Amino acid sequence: MELTKETLQEIYEKIDRKLLAECGRMGDKLPFIPENGVYPDMRERNLSWWTNGFWAGMLWQMYDAGKNPVYREVAERSEIAMNEALRRFTGLHHDVGFQFLHTAVADYRVTGNEESKVNGLHAATLLAGRFNPIGNYIRAWNLDKPGWMIVDCMMNIPLLYWAGEELEDPRFAYIADQHAHTALKYLVREDGSVNHIAIFDPATGELLARPAGQGYGEGSSWSRGQAWALYGFALAYTHTKKQEYLDAAKRVAHYFIANVAATGYLSLVDFRAPKEPVYWDTTASACAACGLLEIAGAEALTEYEKPFYYDNAVRMLAALAETQCNWNPEEDGIVQNGTSAYERENEMHVPIIYGDYFFVEGILRLMGKGFLIW
């Protein structure tokens, strides 16, 4: 499929039709993975679940692009639910960036809502409070994991960059940078592949292990972790203009592109897993495409480099649009064949809300619509 101006408009209209249908039946639900074509409500299952902001983020993108008030109204209802999660505090962890960049901060950026700004700053302060200055990382999750850091958090630290800019307070960017430096040192490999997890002694900062995480096994290459790193370092460069971040994003991008080029620009769950069985994760392609578009917009790139990243992003989005989208307005979820983790059977080859989010963001970016929510 060639993503011409006319084709993009057709895809946009399909997205609009599908999301308006979902808005009409969602009420106050927070979606995650459809069950028999219908989203369950994550408010009832886990109000603090890490994906609970993506629905509102997608709606704010669509509202900013077309100003349909339905999107704003439903997004604001999601924000109310997430504000309750913020009030409860227990259950929140490193993923407050995913949750509140897409709700409170997006609302503030689009509408200027001061109350939303305050809630976004509360979330950023919570994230900053998870920083371990001994090991220079933001700790992942809760409970018995004080020494854990994960590559996913590269997509959460833009919340810190935003807060630092709003408050003119360099402490937030300092924490974000320290975490990014540690991720670059311990998670990004020389060949551009990425570890999902690093475990440190929280009292000394000593590296203890780099386990498998959500990929196939230790030393493998979980594709969504690759996408988190690709887009996360590109965003760190956008906020800081530090060349080391752009270089890291490019290195991870090259590894990602080389792998998906062999599979029709759709990503496997893990690039180092056995050939059989074949497990796909389209959410990684969607996220990586947005990261490639972010790299392509970097002013430090030459005019010869930019098309490489842009064109590969287009190839990934085109592959998703041509082969992976369910446009039936009666069924929830757009992008099919998302997988949350290797061999997690109940979350394998299904539509997942963040796959839809990144697909919508990518299409809007190609159209020159939407806004940088990160």
mmCIF file of C-alpha atoms in Angstrom:
data_model
loop_
_atom_site.group_PDB
_atom_site.id
_atom_site.type_symbol
_atom_site.label_atom_id
_atom_site.label_comp_id
_atom_site.label_asym_id
_atom_site.label_seq_id
_atom_site.Cartn_x
_atom_site.Cartn_y
_atom_site.Cartn_z
ATOM 1 C CA MET A 1 0.000 0.000 0.000
ATOM 2 C CA GLU A 2 1.286 3.453 -0.922
ATOM 3 C CA LEU A 3 0.441 6.063 1.716
ATOM 4 C CA THR A 4 -0.486 8.911 -0.590
ATOM 5 C CA LYS A 5 -2.281 12.005 0.623
ATOM 6 C CA GLU A 6 -5.549 10.466 -0.560
ATOM 7 C CA THR A 7 -4.842 7.115 1.098
ATOM 8 C CA LEU A 8 -3.960 8.787 4.387
ATOM 9 C CA GLN A 9 -7.222 10.725 4.279
ATOM 10 C CA GLU A 10 -9.120 7.466 3.719
ATOM 11 C CA ILE A 11 -7.355 5.846 6.682
ATOM 12 C CA TYR A 12 -8.044 8.907 8.829
ATOM 13 C CA GLU A 13 -11.754 8.720 7.980
ATOM 14 C CA LYS A 14 -11.800 5.019 8.891
ATOM 15 C CA ILE A 15 -10.094 5.791 12.201
ATOM 16 C CA ASP A 16 -12.588 8.575 12.872
ATOM 17 C CA ARG A 17 -15.564 6.329 12.098
ATOM 18 C CA LYS A 18 -14.234 3.513 14.248
ATOM 19 C CA LEU A 19 -13.266 5.643 17.256
ATOM 20 C CA LEU A 20 -16.543 7.574 17.261
ATOM 21 C CA ALA A 21 -18.378 4.250 17.333
ATOM 22 C CA GLU A 22 -16.209 3.131 20.253
ATOM 23 C CA CYS A 23 -16.796 6.433 22.054
ATOM 24 C CA GLY A 24 -20.524 5.919 21.655
ATOM 25 C CA ARG A 25 -20.513 2.628 23.554
ATOM 26 C CA MET A 26 -17.537 3.075 25.885
ATOM 27 C CA GLY A 27 -19.074 5.433 28.419
ATOM 28 C CA ASP A 28 -16.461 5.868 31.153
ATOM 29 C CA LYS A 29 -14.579 2.653 30.401
ATOM 30 C CA LEU A 30 -10.800 2.460 30.343
ATOM 31 C CA PRO A 31 -9.938 -0.059 27.584
ATOM 32 C CA PHE A 32 -7.049 -2.496 27.284
ATOM 33 C CA ILE A 33 -7.618 -5.712 25.269
ATOM 34 C CA PRO A 34 -11.036 -6.551 23.764
ATOM 35 C CA GLU A 35 -12.703 -9.763 24.839
ATOM 36 C CA ASN A 36 -14.927 -11.228 22.120
ATOM 37 C CA GLY A 37 -14.749 -7.889 20.355
ATOM 38 C CA VAL A 38 -15.695 -5.811 23.399
ATOM 39 C CA TYR A 39 -13.433 -3.810 25.701
ATOM 40 C CA PRO A 40 -13.709 -4.681 29.408
ATOM 41 C CA ASP A 41 -13.395 -1.803 31.856
ATOM 42 C CA MET A 42 -9.940 -1.525 33.448
ATOM 43 C CA ARG A 43 -11.354 0.857 36.041
ATOM 44 C CA GLU A 44 -13.013 -2.169 37.600
ATOM 45 C CA ARG A 45 -10.039 -4.503 37.183
ATOM 46 C CA ASN A 46 -7.106 -2.204 37.954
ATOM 47 C CA LEU A 47 -7.528 1.567 37.998
ATOM 48 C CA SER A 48 -3.747 2.008 38.154
ATOM 49 C CA TRP A 49 -3.002 -0.273 35.182
ATOM 50 C CA TRP A 50 -0.154 1.110 33.096
ATOM 51 C CA THR A 51 -2.075 1.291 29.803
ATOM 52 C CA ASN A 52 -5.021 3.262 31.160
ATOM 53 C CA GLY A 53 -3.914 6.565 29.637
ATOM 54 C CA PHE A 54 -3.610 5.484 25.995
ATOM 55 C CA TRP A 55 -7.337 5.710 25.227
ATOM 56 C CA ALA A 56 -7.455 9.354 26.286
ATOM 57 C CA GLY A 57 -4.192 10.051 24.460
ATOM 58 C CA MET A 58 -5.663 8.736 21.221
ATOM 59 C CA LEU A 59 -8.788 10.836 21.718
ATOM 60 C CA TRP A 60 -6.785 13.998 22.412
ATOM 61 C CA GLN A 61 -4.832 13.373 19.211
ATOM 62 C CA MET A 62 -8.074 13.091 17.263
ATOM 63 C CA TYR A 63 -9.588 16.117 18.973
ATOM 64 C CA ASP A 64 -6.544 18.222 18.185
ATOM 65 C CA ALA A 65 -6.655 17.034 14.562
ATOM 66 C CA GLY A 66 -10.351 17.627 13.903
ATOM 67 C CA LYS A 67 -11.855 19.427 16.926
ATOM 68 C CA ASN A 68 -14.792 17.022 17.257
ATOM 69 C CA PRO A 69 -16.046 17.720 20.818
ATOM 70 C CA VAL A 70 -16.951 14.043 21.358
ATOM 71 C CA TYR A 71 -13.284 13.153 21.598
ATOM 72 C CA ARG A 72 -12.613 15.861 24.163
ATOM 73 C CA GLU A 73 -15.597 14.897 26.296
ATOM 74 C CA VAL A 74 -14.675 11.209 26.457
ATOM 75 C CA ALA A 75 -10.991 12.004 27.043
ATOM 76 C CA GLU A 76 -11.913 14.244 29.954
ATOM 77 C CA ARG A 77 -13.894 11.417 31.542
ATOM 78 C CA SER A 78 -10.809 9.190 31.319
ATOM 79 C CA GLU A 79 -8.769 11.941 32.938
ATOM 80 C CA ILE A 80 -11.146 12.039 35.899
ATOM 81 C CA ALA A 81 -10.598 8.315 36.435
ATOM 82 C CA MET A 82 -6.817 8.672 36.240
ATOM 83 C CA ASN A 83 -6.898 11.572 38.688
ATOM 84 C CA GLU A 84 -8.542 9.187 41.136
ATOM 85 C CA ALA A 85 -5.681 6.738 40.582
ATOM 86 C CA LEU A 86 -3.272 9.587 41.338
ATOM 87 C CA ARG A 87 -5.154 10.395 44.538
ATOM 88 C CA ARG A 88 -5.033 6.766 45.665
ATOM 89 C CA PHE A 89 -1.267 6.655 44.921
ATOM 90 C CA THR A 90 -0.902 2.959 45.773
ATOM 91 C CA GLY A 91 -0.424 0.961 42.599
ATOM 92 C CA LEU A 92 1.261 3.703 40.590
ATOM 93 C CA HIS A 93 4.901 3.221 39.584
ATOM 94 C CA HIS A 94 7.299 4.105 36.761
ATOM 95 C CA ASP A 95 4.513 4.147 34.148
ATOM 96 C CA VAL A 96 2.940 7.404 35.320
ATOM 97 C CA GLY A 97 4.377 8.939 32.155
ATOM 98 C CA PHE A 98 2.230 6.682 29.982
ATOM 99 C CA GLN A 99 -0.745 7.414 32.206
ATOM 100 C CA PHE A 100 -0.553 11.173 32.720
ATOM 101 C CA LEU A 101 1.170 12.482 29.599
ATOM 102 C CA HIS A 102 -1.864 11.109 27.760
ATOM 103 C CA THR A 103 -4.477 12.453 30.160
ATOM 104 C CA ALA A 104 -3.644 15.460 32.325
ATOM 105 C CA VAL A 105 -0.664 16.782 30.368
ATOM 106 C CA ALA A 106 -2.369 16.269 27.000
ATOM 107 C CA ASP A 107 -5.424 18.160 28.280
ATOM 108 C CA TYR A 108 -3.237 21.017 29.473
ATOM 109 C CA ARG A 109 -1.295 21.183 26.215
ATOM 110 C CA VAL A 110 -4.438 21.243 24.083
ATOM 111 C CA THR A 111 -6.828 23.298 26.236
ATOM 112 C CA GLY A 112 -4.636 25.132 28.763
ATOM 113 C CA ASN A 113 -6.512 23.530 31.682
ATOM 114 C CA GLU A 114 -4.565 24.633 34.782
ATOM 115 C CA GLU A 115 -5.981 21.883 36.998
ATOM 116 C CA SER A 116 -4.699 19.317 34.510
ATOM 117 C CA LYS A 117 -1.280 20.965 34.612
ATOM 118 C CA VAL A 118 -1.182 20.569 38.386
ATOM 119 C CA ASN A 119 -2.109 16.886 38.175
ATOM 120 C CA GLY A 120 0.589 16.358 35.560
ATOM 121 C CA LEU A 121 3.133 17.976 37.866
ATOM 122 C CA HIS A 122 2.016 15.736 40.733
ATOM 123 C CA ALA A 123 2.636 12.715 38.508
ATOM 124 C CA ALA A 124 6.052 14.018 37.475
ATOM 125 C CA THR A 125 6.999 14.547 41.120
ATOM 126 C CA LEU A 126 5.966 10.977 41.860
ATOM 127 C CA LEU A 127 8.162 9.726 39.022
ATOM 128 C CA ALA A 128 11.107 11.834 40.176
ATOM 129 C CA GLY A 129 10.675 10.393 43.655
ATOM 130 C CA ARG A 130 11.402 6.913 42.297
ATOM 131 C CA PHE A 131 14.947 7.903 41.322
ATOM 132 C CA ASN A 132 17.735 5.966 43.024
ATOM 133 C CA PRO A 133 20.757 8.321 43.142
ATOM 134 C CA ILE A 134 23.117 5.467 44.064
ATOM 135 C CA GLY A 135 22.534 3.539 40.843
ATOM 136 C CA ASN A 136 21.245 6.529 38.814
ATOM 137 C CA TYR A 137 18.028 4.892 37.635
ATOM 138 C CA ILE A 138 14.286 5.212 38.110
ATOM 139 C CA ARG A 139 13.142 2.043 39.803
ATOM 140 C CA ALA A 140 10.588 -0.107 38.004
ATOM 141 C CA TRP A 141 7.399 -1.484 39.510
ATOM 142 C CA ASN A 142 6.794 -1.817 43.265
ATOM 143 C CA LEU A 143 6.953 -4.495 45.961
ATOM 144 C CA ASP A 144 10.232 -6.475 45.996
ATOM 145 C CA LYS A 145 11.970 -4.789 43.039
ATOM 146 C CA PRO A 146 13.872 -1.776 44.421
ATOM 147 C CA GLY A 147 16.907 -2.503 42.222
ATOM 148 C CA TRP A 148 15.066 -2.975 38.927
ATOM 149 C CA MET A 149 15.144 -0.638 35.934
ATOM 150 C CA ILE A 150 13.504 -1.349 32.556
ATOM 151 C CA VAL A 151 13.797 0.045 29.061
ATOM 152 C CA ASP A 152 10.078 0.960 29.028
ATOM 153 C CA CYS A 153 10.852 3.919 31.299
ATOM 154 C CA MET A 154 12.575 5.730 28.416
ATOM 155 C CA MET A 155 9.022 6.506 27.276
ATOM 156 C CA ASN A 156 8.057 7.805 30.721
ATOM 157 C CA ILE A 157 10.894 10.277 31.268
ATOM 158 C CA PRO A 158 9.395 12.832 28.836
ATOM 159 C CA LEU A 159 7.026 13.583 31.738
ATOM 160 C CA LEU A 160 10.095 14.784 33.664
ATOM 161 C CA TYR A 161 11.382 16.870 30.770
ATOM 162 C CA TRP A 162 7.949 18.490 30.488
ATOM 163 C CA ALA A 163 7.741 19.236 34.218
ATOM 164 C CA GLY A 164 11.222 20.746 34.246
ATOM 165 C CA GLU A 165 10.321 23.005 31.348
ATOM 166 C CA GLU A 166 7.056 24.077 32.969
ATOM 167 C CA LEU A 167 8.635 24.819 36.341
ATOM 168 C CA GLU A 168 11.996 26.021 34.990
ATOM 169 C CA ASP A 169 13.499 23.530 37.428
ATOM 170 C CA PRO A 170 16.534 21.578 36.166
ATOM 171 C CA ARG A 171 16.164 18.803 38.745
ATOM 172 C CA PHE A 172 13.569 16.993 36.654
ATOM 173 C CA ALA A 173 15.713 16.932 33.504
ATOM 174 C CA TYR A 174 18.705 15.884 35.604
ATOM 175 C CA ILE A 175 16.858 12.789 36.826
ATOM 176 C CA ALA A 176 15.653 11.999 33.310
ATOM 177 C CA ASP A 177 19.176 12.343 31.949
ATOM 178 C CA GLN A 178 20.726 10.188 34.658
ATOM 179 C CA HIS A 179 18.229 7.430 33.956
ATOM 180 C CA ALA A 180 18.815 7.717 30.196
ATOM 181 C CA HIS A 181 22.593 7.489 30.689
ATOM 182 C CA THR A 182 22.165 4.351 32.798
ATOM 183 C CA ALA A 183 19.824 2.825 30.219
ATOM 184 C CA LEU A 184 22.337 3.592 27.486
ATOM 185 C CA LYS A 185 25.122 1.966 29.458
ATOM 186 C CA TYR A 186 23.356 -1.161 30.700
ATOM 187 C CA LEU A 187 20.393 -1.785 28.384
ATOM 188 C CA VAL A 188 21.471 -0.794 24.862
ATOM 189 C CA ARG A 189 23.934 -3.243 23.345
ATOM 190 C CA GLU A 190 26.657 -2.354 20.850
ATOM 191 C CA ASP A 191 24.736 -3.867 17.932
ATOM 192 C CA GLY A 192 21.623 -1.794 18.677
ATOM 193 C CA SER A 193 19.664 -4.593 20.326
ATOM 194 C CA VAL A 194 18.277 -3.924 23.791
ATOM 195 C CA ASN A 195 17.966 -5.648 27.146
ATOM 196 C CA HIS A 196 14.551 -5.278 28.744
ATOM 197 C CA ILE A 197 15.662 -5.290 32.394
ATOM 198 C CA ALA A 198 18.717 -4.519 34.476
ATOM 199 C CA ILE A 199 18.816 -5.378 38.175
ATOM 200 C CA PHE A 200 21.115 -3.482 40.534
ATOM 201 C CA ASP A 201 21.924 -3.708 44.208
ATOM 202 C CA PRO A 202 19.830 -0.714 45.332
ATOM 203 C CA ALA A 203 22.261 0.038 48.172
ATOM 204 C CA THR A 204 25.473 0.003 46.115
ATOM 205 C CA GLY A 205 24.468 0.422 42.471
ATOM 206 C CA GLU A 206 26.275 -2.784 41.465
ATOM 207 C CA LEU A 207 24.831 -4.529 38.392
ATOM 208 C CA LEU A 208 23.500 -7.939 39.421
ATOM 209 C CA ALA A 209 21.648 -9.332 36.397
ATOM 210 C CA ARG A 210 19.968 -8.640 33.068
ATOM 211 C CA PRO A 211 17.100 -11.170 32.911
ATOM 212 C CA ALA A 212 14.794 -11.978 30.000
ATOM 213 C CA GLY A 213 11.767 -9.898 30.907
ATOM 214 C CA GLN A 214 8.960 -9.995 28.350
ATOM 215 C CA GLY A 215 11.104 -11.383 25.528
ATOM 216 C CA TYR A 216 12.079 -14.946 24.631
ATOM 217 C CA GLY A 217 14.981 -15.284 27.053
ATOM 218 C CA GLU A 218 18.084 -13.751 28.539
ATOM 219 C CA GLY A 219 20.118 -12.028 25.841
ATOM 220 C CA SER A 220 17.244 -11.985 23.360
ATOM 221 C CA SER A 221 15.689 -8.954 21.677
ATOM 222 C CA TRP A 222 12.108 -8.177 22.687
ATOM 223 C CA SER A 223 10.793 -6.043 19.852
ATOM 224 C CA ARG A 224 8.638 -3.681 21.895
ATOM 225 C CA GLY A 225 11.595 -3.059 24.182
ATOM 226 C CA GLN A 226 13.488 -2.122 21.023
ATOM 227 C CA ALA A 227 10.657 0.258 20.125
ATOM 228 C CA TRP A 228 10.598 1.812 23.614
ATOM 229 C CA ALA A 229 14.326 2.505 23.327
ATOM 230 C CA LEU A 230 14.120 3.758 19.743
ATOM 231 C CA TYR A 231 11.350 6.264 20.431
ATOM 232 C CA GLY A 232 12.473 7.003 23.989
ATOM 233 C CA PHE A 233 15.986 8.080 23.045
ATOM 234 C CA ALA A 234 14.631 10.050 20.087
ATOM 235 C CA LEU A 235 12.354 11.920 22.504
ATOM 236 C CA ALA A 236 15.217 12.474 24.950
ATOM 237 C CA TYR A 237 17.098 14.106 22.067
ATOM 238 C CA THR A 238 14.052 16.226 21.186
ATOM 239 C CA HIS A 239 13.912 17.576 24.742
ATOM 240 C CA THR A 240 17.642 18.034 25.337
ATOM 241 C CA LYS A 241 19.345 18.187 21.911
ATOM 242 C CA LYS A 242 22.067 15.892 23.292
ATOM 243 C CA GLN A 243 23.742 14.093 20.419
ATOM 244 C CA GLU A 244 24.354 10.910 22.422
ATOM 245 C CA TYR A 245 20.605 10.329 22.623
ATOM 246 C CA LEU A 246 20.089 10.779 18.892
ATOM 247 C CA ASP A 247 23.011 8.446 18.201
ATOM 248 C CA ALA A 248 21.468 5.808 20.493
ATOM 249 C CA ALA A 249 18.069 6.158 18.842
ATOM 250 C CA LYS A 250 19.637 5.731 15.404
ATOM 251 C CA ARG A 251 21.611 2.649 16.490
ATOM 252 C CA VAL A 252 18.487 0.956 17.866
ATOM 253 C CA ALA A 253 16.518 2.049 14.796
ATOM 254 C CA HIS A 254 18.995 0.426 12.427
ATOM 255 C CA TYR A 255 18.722 -2.878 14.302
ATOM 256 C CA PHE A 256 14.918 -2.674 14.319
ATOM 257 C CA ILE A 257 14.653 -1.807 10.623
ATOM 258 C CA ALA A 258 17.054 -4.602 9.629
ATOM 259 C CA ASN A 259 14.861 -7.134 11.395
ATOM 260 C CA VAL A 260 11.402 -6.023 10.235
ATOM 261 C CA ALA A 261 12.617 -5.650 6.652
ATOM 262 C CA ALA A 262 12.801 -9.451 6.601
ATOM 263 C CA THR A 263 9.180 -9.886 7.771
ATOM 264 C CA GLY A 264 7.233 -7.424 5.651
ATOM 265 C CA TYR A 265 7.833 -4.522 8.061
ATOM 266 C CA LEU A 266 5.772 -6.224 10.754
ATOM 267 C CA SER A 267 7.595 -7.059 13.966
ATOM 268 C CA LEU A 268 7.970 -10.424 15.626
ATOM 269 C CA VAL A 269 7.638 -10.493 19.402
ATOM 270 C CA ASP A 270 11.348 -11.175 19.747
ATOM 271 C CA PHE A 271 13.970 -10.764 17.041
ATOM 272 C CA ARG A 272 16.138 -13.518 18.554
ATOM 273 C CA ALA A 273 13.470 -16.116 19.257
ATOM 274 C CA PRO A 274 13.358 -19.477 17.445
ATOM 275 C CA LYS A 275 11.809 -19.385 13.973
ATOM 276 C CA GLU A 276 8.942 -21.576 15.162
ATOM 277 C CA PRO A 277 6.427 -20.884 16.499
ATOM 278 C CA VAL A 278 5.976 -17.470 14.858
ATOM 279 C CA TYR A 279 4.751 -14.831 17.291
ATOM 280 C CA TRP A 280 3.934 -11.297 16.117
ATOM 281 C CA ASP A 281 3.685 -8.008 17.962
ATOM 282 C CA THR A 282 2.302 -5.271 15.734
ATOM 283 C CA THR A 283 2.369 -2.796 18.634
ATOM 284 C CA ALA A 284 6.160 -2.733 18.364
ATOM 285 C CA SER A 285 5.977 -1.767 14.681
ATOM 286 C CA ALA A 286 3.478 1.000 15.432
ATOM 287 C CA CYS A 287 5.587 2.449 18.248
ATOM 288 C CA ALA A 288 8.828 2.151 16.287
ATOM 289 C CA ALA A 289 7.270 3.947 13.311
ATOM 290 C CA CYS A 290 6.486 6.944 15.524
ATOM 291 C CA GLY A 291 10.051 6.870 16.830
ATOM 292 C CA LEU A 292 11.431 6.812 13.296
ATOM 293 C CA LEU A 293 9.328 9.849 12.425
ATOM 294 C CA GLU A 294 10.742 11.584 15.502
ATOM 295 C CA ILE A 295 14.291 10.794 14.380
ATOM 296 C CA ALA A 296 13.497 11.983 10.853
ATOM 297 C CA GLY A 297 12.517 15.366 12.271
ATOM 298 C CA ALA A 298 15.809 15.884 14.123
ATOM 299 C CA GLU A 299 17.594 18.993 12.907
ATOM 300 C CA ALA A 300 20.977 17.303 13.418
ATOM 301 C CA LEU A 301 20.286 14.887 10.557
ATOM 302 C CA THR A 302 21.502 15.637 7.043
ATOM 303 C CA GLU A 303 19.078 15.910 4.141
ATOM 304 C CA TYR A 304 20.336 12.519 2.982
ATOM 305 C CA GLU A 305 19.615 10.805 6.326
ATOM 306 C CA LYS A 306 16.075 12.036 6.937
ATOM 307 C CA PRO A 307 14.383 10.042 4.125
ATOM 308 C CA PHE A 308 15.857 6.786 5.426
ATOM 309 C CA TYR A 309 14.043 7.032 8.761
ATOM 310 C CA TYR A 310 10.909 8.612 7.324
ATOM 311 C CA ASP A 311 10.522 6.070 4.526
ATOM 312 C CA ASN A 312 10.952 3.109 6.869
ATOM 313 C CA ALA A 313 8.326 4.560 9.217
ATOM 314 C CA VAL A 314 5.969 4.830 6.261
ATOM 315 C CA ARG A 315 6.655 1.209 5.296
ATOM 316 C CA MET A 316 5.738 0.024 8.793
ATOM 317 C CA LEU A 317 2.550 2.079 8.980
ATOM 318 C CA ALA A 318 1.576 1.001 5.473
ATOM 319 C CA ALA A 319 2.054 -2.670 6.393
ATOM 320 C CA LEU A 320 -0.177 -2.210 9.430
ATOM 321 C CA ALA A 321 -2.836 -0.350 7.458
ATOM 322 C CA GLU A 322 -2.868 -2.870 4.636
ATOM 323 C CA THR A 323 -2.858 -6.141 6.583
ATOM 324 C CA GLN A 324 -3.577 -5.610 10.289
ATOM 325 C CA CYS A 325 -6.511 -3.227 10.730
ATOM 326 C CA ASN A 326 -10.053 -4.204 11.678
ATOM 327 C CA TRP A 327 -12.333 -1.381 10.538
ATOM 328 C CA ASN A 328 -15.606 -2.974 11.695
ATOM 329 C CA PRO A 329 -17.179 -0.245 13.871
ATOM 330 C CA GLU A 330 -19.092 -2.872 15.855
ATOM 331 C CA GLU A 331 -15.909 -4.491 17.189
ATOM 332 C CA ASP A 332 -13.447 -2.816 19.552
ATOM 333 C CA GLY A 333 -9.789 -2.479 18.615
ATOM 334 C CA ILE A 334 -8.162 -1.469 15.343
ATOM 335 C CA VAL A 335 -4.668 -2.967 15.014
ATOM 336 C CA GLN A 336 -4.648 -6.752 15.248
ATOM 337 C CA ASN A 337 -1.937 -9.194 16.366
ATOM 338 C CA GLY A 338 -0.494 -7.275 19.268
ATOM 339 C CA THR A 339 1.298 -9.335 21.921
ATOM 340 C CA SER A 340 2.212 -8.125 25.392
ATOM 341 C CA ALA A 341 4.950 -10.696 26.101
ATOM 342 C CA TYR A 342 6.469 -13.859 24.648
ATOM 343 C CA GLU A 343 4.202 -16.851 25.293
ATOM 344 C CA ARG A 344 1.716 -14.903 27.452
ATOM 345 C CA GLU A 345 -1.146 -16.762 25.811
ATOM 346 C CA ASN A 346 -4.093 -14.647 26.952
ATOM 347 C CA GLU A 347 -2.415 -11.488 25.614
ATOM 348 C CA MET A 348 -1.055 -12.843 22.327
ATOM 349 C CA HIS A 349 -2.151 -11.895 18.799
ATOM 350 C CA VAL A 350 -4.876 -9.554 20.033
ATOM 351 C CA PRO A 351 -5.719 -5.868 19.609
ATOM 352 C CA ILE A 352 -4.089 -3.856 22.420
ATOM 353 C CA ILE A 353 -4.977 -0.249 23.148
ATOM 354 C CA TYR A 354 -1.429 1.091 22.841
ATOM 355 C CA GLY A 355 -1.094 -0.498 19.394
ATOM 356 C CA ASP A 356 -4.060 1.592 18.283
ATOM 357 C CA TYR A 357 -2.617 4.679 19.959
ATOM 358 C CA PHE A 358 0.732 4.530 18.167
ATOM 359 C CA PHE A 359 -0.901 3.685 14.831
ATOM 360 C CA VAL A 360 -3.181 6.721 15.121
ATOM 361 C CA GLU A 361 -0.298 8.947 16.207
ATOM 362 C CA GLY A 362 1.784 7.758 13.264
ATOM 363 C CA ILE A 363 -0.950 8.324 10.679
ATOM 364 C CA LEU A 364 -1.692 11.794 12.046
ATOM 365 C CA ARG A 365 1.985 12.681 11.947
ATOM 366 C CA LEU A 366 2.198 11.680 8.304
ATOM 367 C CA MET A 367 -0.776 13.966 7.659
ATOM 368 C CA GLY A 368 0.779 16.878 9.544
ATOM 369 C CA LYS A 369 -1.972 16.673 12.184
ATOM 370 C CA GLY A 370 -1.976 15.920 15.900
ATOM 371 C CA PHE A 371 0.646 17.073 18.391
ATOM 372 C CA LEU A 372 3.654 15.719 20.255
ATOM 373 C CA ILE A 373 2.029 14.218 23.326
ATOM 374 C CA TRP A 374 5.431 13.240 24.722
#
